[in-house]
Short mmCIF file of C-alpha atoms and ligand atoms in Angstrom, two decimals:
data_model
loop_
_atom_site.label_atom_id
_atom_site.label_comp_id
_atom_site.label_asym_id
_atom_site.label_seq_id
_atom_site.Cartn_x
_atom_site.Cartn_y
_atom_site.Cartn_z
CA UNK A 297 0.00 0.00 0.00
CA UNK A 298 2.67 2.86 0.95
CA UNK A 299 4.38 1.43 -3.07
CA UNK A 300 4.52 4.48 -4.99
CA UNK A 301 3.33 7.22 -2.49
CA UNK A 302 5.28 10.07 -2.01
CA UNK A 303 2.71 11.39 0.70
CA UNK A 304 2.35 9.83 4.19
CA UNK A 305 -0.36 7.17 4.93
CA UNK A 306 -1.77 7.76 7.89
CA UNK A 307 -2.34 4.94 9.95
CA UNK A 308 -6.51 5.19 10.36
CA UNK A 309 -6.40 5.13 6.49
CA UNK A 310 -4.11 2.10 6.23
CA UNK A 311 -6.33 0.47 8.74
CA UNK A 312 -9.34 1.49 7.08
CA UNK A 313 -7.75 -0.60 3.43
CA UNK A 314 -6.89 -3.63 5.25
CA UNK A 315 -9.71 -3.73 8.04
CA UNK A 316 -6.71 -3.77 10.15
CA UNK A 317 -6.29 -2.58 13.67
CA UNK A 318 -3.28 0.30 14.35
CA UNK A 319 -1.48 -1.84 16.81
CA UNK A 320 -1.31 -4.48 13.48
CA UNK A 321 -0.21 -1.91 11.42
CA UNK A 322 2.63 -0.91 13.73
CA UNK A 323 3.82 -4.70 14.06
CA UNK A 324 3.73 -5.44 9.89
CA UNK A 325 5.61 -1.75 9.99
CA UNK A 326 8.15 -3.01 12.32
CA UNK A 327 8.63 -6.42 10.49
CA UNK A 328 8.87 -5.00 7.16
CA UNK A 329 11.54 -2.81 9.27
CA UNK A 330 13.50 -5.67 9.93
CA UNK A 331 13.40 -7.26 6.36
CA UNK A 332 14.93 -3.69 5.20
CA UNK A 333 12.23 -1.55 4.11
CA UNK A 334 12.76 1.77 4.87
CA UNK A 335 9.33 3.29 6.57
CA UNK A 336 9.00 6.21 7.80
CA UNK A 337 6.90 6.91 11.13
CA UNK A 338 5.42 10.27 11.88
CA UNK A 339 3.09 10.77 14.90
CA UNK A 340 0.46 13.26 13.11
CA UNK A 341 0.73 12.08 9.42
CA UNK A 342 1.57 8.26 9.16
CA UNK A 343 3.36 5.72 7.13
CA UNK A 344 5.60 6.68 4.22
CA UNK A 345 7.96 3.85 2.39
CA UNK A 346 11.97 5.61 2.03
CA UNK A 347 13.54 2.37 0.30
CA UNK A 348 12.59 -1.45 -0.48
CA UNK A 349 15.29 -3.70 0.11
CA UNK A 350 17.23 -4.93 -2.32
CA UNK A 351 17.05 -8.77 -1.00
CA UNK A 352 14.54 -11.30 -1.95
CA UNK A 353 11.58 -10.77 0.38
CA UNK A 354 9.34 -13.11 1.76
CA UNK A 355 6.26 -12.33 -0.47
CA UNK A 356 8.50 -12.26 -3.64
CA UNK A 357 9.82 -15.65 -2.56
CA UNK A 358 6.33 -17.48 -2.08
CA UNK A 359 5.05 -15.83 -5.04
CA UNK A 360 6.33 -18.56 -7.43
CA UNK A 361 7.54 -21.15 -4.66
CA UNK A 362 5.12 -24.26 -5.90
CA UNK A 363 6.10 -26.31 -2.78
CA UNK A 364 3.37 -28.08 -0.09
CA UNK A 365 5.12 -27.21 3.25
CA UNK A 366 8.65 -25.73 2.78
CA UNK A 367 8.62 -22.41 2.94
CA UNK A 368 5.09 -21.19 4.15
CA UNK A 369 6.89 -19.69 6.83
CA UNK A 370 9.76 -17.78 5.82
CA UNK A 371 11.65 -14.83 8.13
CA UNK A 372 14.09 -12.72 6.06
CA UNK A 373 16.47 -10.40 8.29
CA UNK A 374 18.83 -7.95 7.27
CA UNK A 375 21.17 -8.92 9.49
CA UNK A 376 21.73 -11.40 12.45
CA UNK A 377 24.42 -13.57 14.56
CA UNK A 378 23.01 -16.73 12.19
CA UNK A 379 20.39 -18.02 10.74
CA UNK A 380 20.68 -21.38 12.11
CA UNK A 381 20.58 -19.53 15.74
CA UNK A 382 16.96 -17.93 14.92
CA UNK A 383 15.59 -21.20 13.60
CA UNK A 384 16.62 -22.96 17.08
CA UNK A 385 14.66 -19.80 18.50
CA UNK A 386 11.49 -20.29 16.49
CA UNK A 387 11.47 -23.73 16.92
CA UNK A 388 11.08 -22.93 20.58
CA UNK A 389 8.19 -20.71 19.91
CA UNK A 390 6.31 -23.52 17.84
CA UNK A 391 7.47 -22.92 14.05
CA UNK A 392 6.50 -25.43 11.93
CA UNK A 393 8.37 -27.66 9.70
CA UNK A 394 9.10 -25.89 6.49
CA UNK A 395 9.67 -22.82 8.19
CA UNK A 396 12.86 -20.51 6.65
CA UNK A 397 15.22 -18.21 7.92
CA UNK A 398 16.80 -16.17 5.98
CA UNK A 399 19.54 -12.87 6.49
CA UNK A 400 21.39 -10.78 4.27
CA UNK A 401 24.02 -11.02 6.73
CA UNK A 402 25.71 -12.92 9.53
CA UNK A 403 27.40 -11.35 12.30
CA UNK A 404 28.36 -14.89 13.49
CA UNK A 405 27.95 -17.01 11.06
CA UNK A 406 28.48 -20.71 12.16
CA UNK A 407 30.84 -23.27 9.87
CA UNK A 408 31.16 -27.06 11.94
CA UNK A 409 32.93 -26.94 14.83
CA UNK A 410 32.72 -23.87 15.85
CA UNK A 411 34.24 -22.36 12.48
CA UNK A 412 33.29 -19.61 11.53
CA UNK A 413 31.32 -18.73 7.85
CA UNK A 414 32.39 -15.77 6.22
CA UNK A 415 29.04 -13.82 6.14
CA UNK A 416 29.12 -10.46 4.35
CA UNK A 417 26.18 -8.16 3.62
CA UNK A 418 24.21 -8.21 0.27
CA UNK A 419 25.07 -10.68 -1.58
CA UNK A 420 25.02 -14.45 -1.01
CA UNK A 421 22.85 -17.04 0.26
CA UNK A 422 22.79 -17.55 4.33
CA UNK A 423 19.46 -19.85 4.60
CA UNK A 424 18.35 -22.03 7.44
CA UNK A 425 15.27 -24.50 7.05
CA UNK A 426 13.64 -26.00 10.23
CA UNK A 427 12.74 -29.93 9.73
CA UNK A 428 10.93 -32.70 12.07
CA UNK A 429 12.15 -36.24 10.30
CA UNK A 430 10.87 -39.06 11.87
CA UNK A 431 14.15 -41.30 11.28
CA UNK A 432 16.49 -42.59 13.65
CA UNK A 433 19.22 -40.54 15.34
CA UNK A 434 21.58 -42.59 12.92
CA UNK A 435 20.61 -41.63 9.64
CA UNK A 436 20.68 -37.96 10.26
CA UNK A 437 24.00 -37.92 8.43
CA UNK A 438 21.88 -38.08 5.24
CA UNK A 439 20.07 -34.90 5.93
CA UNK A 440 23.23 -33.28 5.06
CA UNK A 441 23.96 -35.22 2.15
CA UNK A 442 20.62 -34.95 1.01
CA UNK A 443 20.56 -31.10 1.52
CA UNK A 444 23.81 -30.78 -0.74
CA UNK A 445 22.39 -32.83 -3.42
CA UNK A 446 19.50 -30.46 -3.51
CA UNK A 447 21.64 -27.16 -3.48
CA UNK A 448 23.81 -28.68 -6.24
CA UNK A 449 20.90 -29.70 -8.41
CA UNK A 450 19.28 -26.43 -7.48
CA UNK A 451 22.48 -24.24 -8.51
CA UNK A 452 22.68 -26.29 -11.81
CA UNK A 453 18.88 -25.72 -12.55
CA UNK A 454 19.20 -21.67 -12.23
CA UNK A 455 22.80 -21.10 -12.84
CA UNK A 456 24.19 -24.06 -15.54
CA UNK A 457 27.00 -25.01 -13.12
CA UNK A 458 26.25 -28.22 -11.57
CA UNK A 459 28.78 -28.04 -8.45
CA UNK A 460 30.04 -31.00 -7.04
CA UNK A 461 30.03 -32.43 -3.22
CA UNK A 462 33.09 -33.02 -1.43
CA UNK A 463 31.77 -34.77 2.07
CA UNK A 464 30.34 -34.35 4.04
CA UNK A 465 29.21 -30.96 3.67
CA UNK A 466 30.93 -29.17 0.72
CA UNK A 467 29.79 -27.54 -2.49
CA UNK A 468 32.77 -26.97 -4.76
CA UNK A 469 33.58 -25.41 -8.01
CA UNK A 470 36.70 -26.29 -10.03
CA UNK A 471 37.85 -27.75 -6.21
CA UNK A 472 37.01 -24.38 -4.77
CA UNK A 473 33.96 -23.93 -1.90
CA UNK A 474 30.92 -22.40 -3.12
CA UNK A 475 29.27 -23.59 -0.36
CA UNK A 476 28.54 -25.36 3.01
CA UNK A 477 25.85 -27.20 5.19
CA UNK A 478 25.81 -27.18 8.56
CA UNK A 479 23.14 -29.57 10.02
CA UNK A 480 22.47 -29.13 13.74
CA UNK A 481 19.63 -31.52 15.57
CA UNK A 482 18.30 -31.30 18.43
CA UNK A 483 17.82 -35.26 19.81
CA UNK A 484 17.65 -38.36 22.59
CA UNK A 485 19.24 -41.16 22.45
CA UNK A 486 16.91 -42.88 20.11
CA UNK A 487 14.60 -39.90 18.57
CA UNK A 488 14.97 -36.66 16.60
CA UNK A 489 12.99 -33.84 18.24
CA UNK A 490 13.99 -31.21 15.26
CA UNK A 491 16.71 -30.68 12.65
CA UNK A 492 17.98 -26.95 11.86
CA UNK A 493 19.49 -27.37 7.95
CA UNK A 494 21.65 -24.07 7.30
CA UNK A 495 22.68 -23.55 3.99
CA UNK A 496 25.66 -20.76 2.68
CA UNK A 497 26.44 -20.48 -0.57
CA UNK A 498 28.18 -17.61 -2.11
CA UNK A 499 26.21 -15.95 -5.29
CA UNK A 500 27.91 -12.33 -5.77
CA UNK A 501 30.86 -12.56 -4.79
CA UNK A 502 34.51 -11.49 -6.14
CA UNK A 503 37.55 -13.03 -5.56
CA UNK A 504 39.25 -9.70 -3.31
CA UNK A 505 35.82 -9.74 -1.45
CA UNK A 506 36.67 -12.74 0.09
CA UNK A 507 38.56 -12.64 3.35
CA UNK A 508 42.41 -13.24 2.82
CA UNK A 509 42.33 -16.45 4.44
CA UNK A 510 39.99 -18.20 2.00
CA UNK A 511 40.73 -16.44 -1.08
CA UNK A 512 42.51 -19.46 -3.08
CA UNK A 513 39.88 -21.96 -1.55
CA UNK A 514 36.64 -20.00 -1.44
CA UNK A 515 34.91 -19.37 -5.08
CA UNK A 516 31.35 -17.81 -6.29
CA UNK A 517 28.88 -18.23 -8.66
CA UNK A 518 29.92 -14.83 -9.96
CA UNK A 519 33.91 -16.27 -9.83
CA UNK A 520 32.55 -19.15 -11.87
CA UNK A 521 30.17 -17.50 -14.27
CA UNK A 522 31.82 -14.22 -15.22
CA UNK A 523 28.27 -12.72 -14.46
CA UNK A 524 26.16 -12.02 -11.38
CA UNK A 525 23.29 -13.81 -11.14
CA UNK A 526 20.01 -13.42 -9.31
CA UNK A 527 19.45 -14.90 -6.09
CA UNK A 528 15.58 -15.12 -5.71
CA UNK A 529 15.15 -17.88 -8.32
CA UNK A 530 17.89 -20.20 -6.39
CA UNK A 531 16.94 -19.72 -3.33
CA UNK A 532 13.24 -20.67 -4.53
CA UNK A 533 14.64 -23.67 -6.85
CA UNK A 534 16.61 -24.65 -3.29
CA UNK A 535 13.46 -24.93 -1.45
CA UNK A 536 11.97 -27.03 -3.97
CA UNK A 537 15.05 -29.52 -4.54
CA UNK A 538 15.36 -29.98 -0.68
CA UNK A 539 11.28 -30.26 -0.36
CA UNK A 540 11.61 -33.73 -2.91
CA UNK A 541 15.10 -34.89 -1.80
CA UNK A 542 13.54 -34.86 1.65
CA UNK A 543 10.25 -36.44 0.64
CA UNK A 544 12.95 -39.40 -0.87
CA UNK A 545 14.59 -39.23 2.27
CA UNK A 546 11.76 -39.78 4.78
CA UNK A 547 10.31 -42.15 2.60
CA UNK A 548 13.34 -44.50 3.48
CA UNK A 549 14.26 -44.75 -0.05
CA UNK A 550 18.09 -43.28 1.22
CA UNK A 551 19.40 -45.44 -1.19
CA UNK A 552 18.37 -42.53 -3.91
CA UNK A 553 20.03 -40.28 -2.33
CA UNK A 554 23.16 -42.38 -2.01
CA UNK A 555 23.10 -43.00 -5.62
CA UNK A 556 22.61 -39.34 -6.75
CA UNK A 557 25.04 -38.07 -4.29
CA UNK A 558 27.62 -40.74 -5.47
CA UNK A 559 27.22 -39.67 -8.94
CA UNK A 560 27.26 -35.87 -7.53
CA UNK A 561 30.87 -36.86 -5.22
CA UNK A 562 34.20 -35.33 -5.66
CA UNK A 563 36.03 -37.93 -3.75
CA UNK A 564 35.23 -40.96 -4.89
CA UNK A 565 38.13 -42.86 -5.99
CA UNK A 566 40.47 -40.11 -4.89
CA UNK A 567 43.53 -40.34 -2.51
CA UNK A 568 42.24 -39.13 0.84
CA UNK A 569 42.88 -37.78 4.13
CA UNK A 570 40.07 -37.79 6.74
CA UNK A 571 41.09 -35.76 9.92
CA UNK A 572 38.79 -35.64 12.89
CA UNK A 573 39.73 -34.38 16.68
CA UNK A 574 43.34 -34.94 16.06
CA UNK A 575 43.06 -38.20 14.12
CA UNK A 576 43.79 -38.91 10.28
CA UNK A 577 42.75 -41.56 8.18
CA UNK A 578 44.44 -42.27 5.04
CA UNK A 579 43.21 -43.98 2.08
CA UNK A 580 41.17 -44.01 -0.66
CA UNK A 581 37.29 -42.67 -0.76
CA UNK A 582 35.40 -46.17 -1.61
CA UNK A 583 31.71 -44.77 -1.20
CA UNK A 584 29.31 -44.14 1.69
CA UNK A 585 27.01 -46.26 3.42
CA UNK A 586 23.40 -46.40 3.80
CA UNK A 587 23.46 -43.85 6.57
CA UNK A 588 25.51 -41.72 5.01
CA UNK A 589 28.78 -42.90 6.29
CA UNK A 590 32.06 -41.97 4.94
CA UNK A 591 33.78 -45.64 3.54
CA UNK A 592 37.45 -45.38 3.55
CA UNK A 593 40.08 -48.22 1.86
CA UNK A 594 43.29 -47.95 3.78
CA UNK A 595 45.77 -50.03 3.73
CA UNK A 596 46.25 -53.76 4.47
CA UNK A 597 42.92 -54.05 2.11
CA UNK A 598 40.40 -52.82 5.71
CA UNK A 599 37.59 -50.39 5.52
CA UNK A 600 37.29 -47.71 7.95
CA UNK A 601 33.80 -46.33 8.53
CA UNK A 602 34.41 -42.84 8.92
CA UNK A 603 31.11 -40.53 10.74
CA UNK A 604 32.35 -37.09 10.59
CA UNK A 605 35.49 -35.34 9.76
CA UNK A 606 37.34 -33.14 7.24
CA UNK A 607 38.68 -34.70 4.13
CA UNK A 608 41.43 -33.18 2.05
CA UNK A 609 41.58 -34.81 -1.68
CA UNK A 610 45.63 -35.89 -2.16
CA UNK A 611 44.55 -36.31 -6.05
C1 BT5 B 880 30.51 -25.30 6.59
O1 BT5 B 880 31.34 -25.50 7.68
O2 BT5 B 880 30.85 -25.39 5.44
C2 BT5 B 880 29.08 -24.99 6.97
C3 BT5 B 880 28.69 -23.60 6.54
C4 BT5 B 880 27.24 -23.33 6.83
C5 BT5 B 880 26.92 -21.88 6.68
C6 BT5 B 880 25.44 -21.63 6.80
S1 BT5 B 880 25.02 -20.00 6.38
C7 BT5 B 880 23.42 -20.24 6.97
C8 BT5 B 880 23.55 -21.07 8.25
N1 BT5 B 880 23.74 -20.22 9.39
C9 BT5 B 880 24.94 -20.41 9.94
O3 BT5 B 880 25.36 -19.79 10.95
N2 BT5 B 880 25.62 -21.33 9.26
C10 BT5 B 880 24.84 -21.87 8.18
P1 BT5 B 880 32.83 -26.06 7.59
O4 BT5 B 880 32.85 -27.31 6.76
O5 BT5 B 880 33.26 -26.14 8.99
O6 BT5 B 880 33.62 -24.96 6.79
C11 BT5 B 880 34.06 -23.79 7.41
C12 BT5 B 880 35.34 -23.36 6.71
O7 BT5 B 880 35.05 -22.92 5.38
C13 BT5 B 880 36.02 -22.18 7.39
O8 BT5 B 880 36.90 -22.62 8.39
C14 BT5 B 880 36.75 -21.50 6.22
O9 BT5 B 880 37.96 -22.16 5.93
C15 BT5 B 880 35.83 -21.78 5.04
N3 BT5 B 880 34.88 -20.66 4.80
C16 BT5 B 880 34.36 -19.78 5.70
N4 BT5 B 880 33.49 -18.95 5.11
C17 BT5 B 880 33.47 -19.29 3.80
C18 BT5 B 880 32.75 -18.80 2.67
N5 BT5 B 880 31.87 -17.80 2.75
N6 BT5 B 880 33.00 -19.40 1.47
C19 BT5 B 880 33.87 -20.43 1.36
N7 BT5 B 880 34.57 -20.93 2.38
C20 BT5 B 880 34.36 -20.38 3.60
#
């Protein structure tokens, strides 16, 4: 309603419109606020809209979303300490599964192990999706696996570049980290109250925008196309990717996922080195298992099942 007007709205007219009351006016004014509109509040004369944000909104997100439950609920933030750090919050206050978080920026946002994601304003993708599977504690390694084969098959729908995974969490480019996954539950010993799925990748990006201690291993979808590209049809194509791979998932048919994530995997084959709390495995990546387990030849002709852990590719 305040599109387009260079005159204040004042808020009995507004109300009148919508068949509204002032005290819900003031609380859509103060979340539009927070999404980055600029809105003007005068005591005599009313509303009056200063800027739109430049970010995918929530509206212009569900507008074309064609999803059943991912996404209904979707919180966009100009800025916050991470997305994955709201979700927890909302899940506390009842949000349903489906529901999505998203920022423009991160003041801390969260890589495994208390890593850090490089989280800069305005132009990447810093997404957090709230999900209730009803699977057992030890499959939950597959909701990552399954989320990165729907970002990669999401990034090659909208962009052309079909990235590939490098577990358990990686999106690469030409070797270099487009993006990550960082898949934090919330469980007992044999149930899974609620999974928080946060997803960066980085869109519009340049290589000196990166900070100095990822430039030769971080890369962009601007890096890797030569163009910028839009982010509101990827992050919409993302939600749709990880609303069927999570279908498959639930469904118990894991063994799809498996296979497309195999066919997706940067490792396989490869010379590797798996380090986790001060131990490394050496070997070679043979495949993963059905619960998304990291299968490792070493030497002597054994298999080491391998849960979670960095791996660095030796070629
Ligand atoms: C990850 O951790 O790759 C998981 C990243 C998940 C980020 C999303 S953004 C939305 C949601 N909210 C959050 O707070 N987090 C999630 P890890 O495998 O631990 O990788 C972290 C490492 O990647 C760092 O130690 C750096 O070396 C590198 N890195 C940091 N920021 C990067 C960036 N923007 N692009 C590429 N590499 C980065």
């Amino acid at each position: 309603m305040l599109r387009g007007k260079e005159m204040h709205l004042s808020g009995t007219e507004i109300s009148k419109a919508l068949g509204i009351s002032r005290s819900a006016i003031w609380k859509h004014i103060r979340s539009l606020r927070r999404e980055g509109y600029q809105i003007e509040a005068r005591p005599a004369r009313g509303y009056r809209l200063l800027a739109v944000p430049q970010h995918p909104t929530q509206w212009e997100i569900q507008a074309d979303l064609g999803t059943e439950q991912f996404g209904k609920d979707i919180y966009v933030f100009s800025e916050v300490d991470s997305t994955n750090v709201v979700a927890f919050r909302l899940v506390m206050q009842g949000a349903q599964e489906g529901t999505v978080v998203l920022a423009e920026s991160q003041t801390r946002g969260k890589g495994r192990l208390g890593r850090r994601w490089e989280s800069p304003a305005g132009s990447n993708i810093y997404l957090s999706i709230i999900l209730r599977p009803k699977i057992p504690p030890t499959k939950l390694p597959l909701i990552t696996l399954m989320a990165a084969v729907a970002c990669a098959e999401a990034i090659e729908e909208v962009a052309g570049l079909l990235p590939t995974i490098k577990w358990p969490n990686d999106l690469l480019i030409k070797g270099k980290k487009l993006g990550g996954i960082l898949t934090e539950a919330d469980m007992e010993m044999d149930v899974i109250n609620f999974v928080v799925v946060g997803i960066g990748i980085n869109c519009n990006m340049t290589r000196t925008s990166f900070p100095p201690s990822i430039q030769d291993t971080a890369t962009s979808l601007q890096e890797a196309l030569g163009r910028e590209i839009s982010r509101l049809p990827l992050i919409r194509a993302i939600l749709r990717n990880l609303e069927q791979w999570y279908t498959v998932l639930v469904q118990g048919r894991g063994r799809e996922i498996r296979r497309r994530w195999k066919e997706l995997s940067h490792i396989g084959g490869k010379g590797i080195a798996v380090t986790f709390m001060g131990t490394v495995v050496e070997g070679t990546a043979l495949d993963i298992d059905d619960d998304g387990a990291l299968l490792v030849q070493v030497g002597g002709g054994g298999v080491k099942r391998i849960v979670a852990g960095d791996v660095l590719v030796r070629g």
